[in-house]
Amino acid sequence: MPRSPKSPEPGSPRPEAADSDVPDPTGPAPAAAAATSLSSLSDLPVAGLTRRRVALLLGALVAAWVIVLFARQVGEASEATARADAMRAANARLEIDVSALEDELTLIQRQAFIGQAARGYRLGTPQEIPFTLAEDAPPLPADAPGSAGGRLGSQVERPRPIDSWARLLFGDASD
């Protein structure tokens, strides 16, 4: 915002009163009069910075600082929430582990489990006959009863008796 020049001192020629065609021999030219009408450099705003612009700049800096502080606190709050959620999940897992360990404790304190574990050390009842497999015993065949070869509940495809008789009498259909 340009400032208006200071009023001229009494007795000095006024640039408005001078004729534009004829230069005043005692006074400066109209262009030079505008440049010399400013008394000092303090009348010129330095690099366009006025008090109002400096105040707006400081206000913007303070507002940006407050926004940065607020964003930092929001970030810290979200980190604390994430840590709390992780702790809740860890507590839930620990609760499940504790309940599983309590169930296992009740299982191993039952008399049936104690008796079965004792049989592993040949400490069964007098009516039981302990036995073990020899070290050099061969492995069971895949179709042995009770082996994993025949899965429980699986069904084996068996031909119908009429199909067996037809194949025996007339031969295989694929021949």
CSV table of C-alpha atoms in Angstrom, one decimal:
chain,number,residue,atom,x,y,z
A,1,MET,CA,0.0,0.0,0.0
A,2,PRO,CA,1.7,3.2,-1.1
A,3,ARG,CA,1.6,6.0,1.4
A,4,SER,CA,0.6,9.5,0.4
A,5,PRO,CA,3.5,11.9,0.3
A,6,LYS,CA,3.9,14.4,3.1
A,7,SER,CA,2.6,17.8,2.6
A,8,PRO,CA,5.2,20.2,1.3
A,9,GLU,CA,6.6,22.8,3.5
A,10,PRO,CA,5.3,26.3,3.3
A,11,GLY,CA,7.2,28.4,0.8
A,12,SER,CA,8.2,25.6,-1.4
A,13,PRO,CA,6.7,25.3,-4.8
A,14,ARG,CA,3.8,22.9,-5.2
A,15,PRO,CA,4.1,20.3,-8.0
A,16,GLU,CA,0.3,20.6,-8.7
A,17,ALA,CA,0.6,24.3,-9.2
A,18,ALA,CA,3.4,24.1,-11.7
A,19,ASP,CA,2.6,24.0,-15.4
A,20,SER,CA,3.3,20.7,-17.0
A,21,ASP,CA,4.5,22.4,-20.2
A,22,VAL,CA,6.9,24.8,-18.6
A,23,PRO,CA,9.3,23.6,-16.0
A,24,ASP,CA,9.8,25.7,-12.9
A,25,PRO,CA,13.3,27.0,-12.9
A,26,THR,CA,13.3,27.3,-9.1
A,27,GLY,CA,11.7,23.9,-8.3
A,28,PRO,CA,12.3,20.4,-9.3
A,29,ALA,CA,10.6,18.6,-12.2
A,30,PRO,CA,7.3,16.8,-11.4
A,31,ALA,CA,8.8,13.3,-11.5
A,32,ALA,CA,11.7,14.3,-9.3
A,33,ALA,CA,9.3,16.1,-6.9
A,34,ALA,CA,7.4,12.8,-6.2
A,35,ALA,CA,10.7,11.0,-5.4
A,36,THR,CA,11.9,13.8,-3.1
A,37,SER,CA,8.6,14.3,-1.4
A,38,LEU,CA,9.3,11.3,0.9
A,39,SER,CA,11.3,12.5,3.9
A,40,SER,CA,13.1,9.2,4.7
A,41,LEU,CA,13.3,5.5,3.9
A,42,SER,CA,11.1,4.7,6.9
A,43,ASP,CA,8.1,5.9,4.9
A,44,LEU,CA,8.7,3.1,2.4
A,45,PRO,CA,7.5,-0.4,3.5
A,46,VAL,CA,10.4,-2.8,3.5
A,47,ALA,CA,9.9,-5.6,1.0
A,48,GLY,CA,6.1,-5.1,1.2
A,49,LEU,CA,6.0,-5.9,4.9
A,50,THR,CA,3.7,-3.7,6.8
A,51,ARG,CA,2.7,-4.1,10.4
A,52,ARG,CA,-0.5,-5.7,9.4
A,53,ARG,CA,1.2,-8.3,7.2
A,54,VAL,CA,3.8,-9.0,9.9
A,55,ALA,CA,0.9,-9.6,12.4
A,56,LEU,CA,-0.8,-11.9,9.9
A,57,LEU,CA,2.4,-13.8,9.4
A,58,LEU,CA,2.9,-14.2,13.1
A,59,GLY,CA,-0.7,-15.3,13.5
A,60,ALA,CA,-0.3,-17.9,10.8
A,61,LEU,CA,2.9,-19.2,12.4
A,62,VAL,CA,1.2,-19.5,15.8
A,63,ALA,CA,-1.8,-21.3,14.1
A,64,ALA,CA,0.5,-23.7,12.3
A,65,TRP,CA,2.4,-24.4,15.6
A,66,VAL,CA,-0.9,-25.1,17.4
A,67,ILE,CA,-2.0,-27.4,14.5
A,68,VAL,CA,1.3,-29.3,14.6
A,69,LEU,CA,0.9,-29.8,18.4
A,70,PHE,CA,-2.6,-30.9,18.0
A,71,ALA,CA,-1.6,-33.4,15.3
A,72,ARG,CA,1.1,-34.8,17.5
A,73,GLN,CA,-1.3,-35.3,20.3
A,74,VAL,CA,-3.8,-37.0,18.0
A,75,GLY,CA,-1.0,-39.3,16.8
A,76,GLU,CA,0.1,-40.1,20.3
A,77,ALA,CA,-3.5,-40.9,21.3
A,78,SER,CA,-4.0,-43.2,18.3
A,79,GLU,CA,-0.7,-45.0,19.3
A,80,ALA,CA,-2.0,-45.4,22.8
A,81,THR,CA,-5.2,-46.8,21.5
A,82,ALA,CA,-3.4,-49.3,19.3
A,83,ARG,CA,-1.2,-50.4,22.3
A,84,ALA,CA,-4.3,-50.8,24.4
A,85,ASP,CA,-6.0,-52.9,21.7
A,86,ALA,CA,-2.8,-55.1,21.4
A,87,MET,CA,-2.8,-55.5,25.2
A,88,ARG,CA,-6.5,-56.5,25.1
A,89,ALA,CA,-5.8,-59.1,22.4
A,90,ALA,CA,-2.8,-60.4,24.4
A,91,ASN,CA,-4.9,-60.7,27.5
A,92,ALA,CA,-7.6,-62.6,25.6
A,93,ARG,CA,-4.9,-65.1,24.3
A,94,LEU,CA,-3.5,-65.4,27.9
A,95,GLU,CA,-7.1,-66.1,29.2
A,96,ILE,CA,-7.5,-68.9,26.6
A,97,ASP,CA,-4.1,-70.3,27.6
A,98,VAL,CA,-4.9,-70.2,31.3
A,99,SER,CA,-8.3,-71.9,30.7
A,100,ALA,CA,-6.6,-74.6,28.6
A,101,LEU,CA,-4.0,-75.2,31.3
A,102,GLU,CA,-6.7,-75.4,33.9
A,103,ASP,CA,-8.5,-78.0,31.8
A,104,GLU,CA,-5.3,-80.0,31.4
A,105,LEU,CA,-4.7,-79.8,35.2
A,106,THR,CA,-8.2,-81.3,35.9
A,107,LEU,CA,-7.5,-84.0,33.3
A,108,ILE,CA,-4.2,-85.1,34.7
A,109,GLN,CA,-5.6,-85.1,38.2
A,110,ARG,CA,-8.3,-87.7,37.3
A,111,GLN,CA,-7.7,-91.3,38.4
A,112,ALA,CA,-8.1,-92.7,34.9
A,113,PHE,CA,-5.2,-90.6,33.6
A,114,ILE,CA,-3.0,-91.4,36.5
A,115,GLY,CA,-3.6,-95.2,35.9
A,116,GLN,CA,-2.9,-94.9,32.2
A,117,ALA,CA,0.4,-93.0,32.9
A,118,ALA,CA,1.3,-95.7,35.5
A,119,ARG,CA,0.8,-98.4,32.9
A,120,GLY,CA,3.5,-96.8,30.8
A,121,TYR,CA,5.9,-97.5,33.7
A,122,ARG,CA,4.5,-101.1,34.2
A,123,LEU,CA,2.7,-100.1,37.3
A,124,GLY,CA,-0.7,-101.5,36.4
A,125,THR,CA,-3.1,-103.8,38.4
A,126,PRO,CA,-2.1,-107.4,39.1
A,127,GLN,CA,-4.7,-108.7,36.5
A,128,GLU,CA,-3.0,-106.8,33.6
A,129,ILE,CA,-0.3,-108.4,31.5
A,130,PRO,CA,2.3,-105.9,30.4
A,131,PHE,CA,3.7,-106.3,26.9
A,132,THR,CA,5.9,-104.3,24.6
A,133,LEU,CA,6.8,-104.7,20.9
A,134,ALA,CA,10.3,-106.0,20.1
A,135,GLU,CA,12.7,-103.4,18.7
A,136,ASP,CA,13.2,-105.4,15.5
A,137,ALA,CA,9.4,-105.9,14.9
A,138,PRO,CA,8.4,-105.3,11.2
A,139,PRO,CA,6.0,-102.5,10.5
A,140,LEU,CA,2.3,-103.4,10.1
A,141,PRO,CA,1.0,-103.7,6.5
A,142,ALA,CA,-1.1,-100.8,5.2
A,143,ASP,CA,-4.3,-102.8,5.3
A,144,ALA,CA,-3.9,-104.2,8.8
A,145,PRO,CA,-7.0,-104.0,11.0
A,146,GLY,CA,-7.0,-100.7,13.0
A,147,SER,CA,-4.3,-99.2,10.8
A,148,ALA,CA,-4.6,-95.8,9.0
A,149,GLY,CA,-4.8,-97.5,5.6
A,150,GLY,CA,-8.6,-98.0,6.0
A,151,ARG,CA,-9.8,-94.7,7.3
A,152,LEU,CA,-12.7,-94.8,9.8
A,153,GLY,CA,-15.9,-94.1,8.0
A,154,SER,CA,-14.5,-94.5,4.5
A,155,GLN,CA,-16.3,-96.8,2.1
A,156,VAL,CA,-14.6,-99.3,-0.1
A,157,GLU,CA,-16.1,-99.8,-3.6
A,158,ARG,CA,-17.1,-103.4,-3.8
A,159,PRO,CA,-18.7,-104.9,-6.9
A,160,ARG,CA,-22.2,-106.2,-6.7
A,161,PRO,CA,-22.5,-110.0,-6.7
A,162,ILE,CA,-24.4,-110.0,-10.1
A,163,ASP,CA,-21.5,-108.0,-11.6
A,164,SER,CA,-19.0,-110.6,-10.3
A,165,TRP,CA,-21.0,-113.4,-11.8
A,166,ALA,CA,-21.4,-111.6,-15.1
A,167,ARG,CA,-17.7,-111.0,-15.4
A,168,LEU,CA,-17.0,-114.6,-14.5
A,169,LEU,CA,-19.4,-116.0,-17.1
A,170,PHE,CA,-19.0,-113.6,-20.0
A,171,GLY,CA,-15.6,-112.0,-19.3
A,172,ASP,CA,-14.6,-108.4,-18.8
A,173,ALA,CA,-16.6,-105.8,-20.8
A,174,SER,CA,-13.4,-103.9,-21.7
A,175,ASP,CA,-11.9,-106.8,-23.7
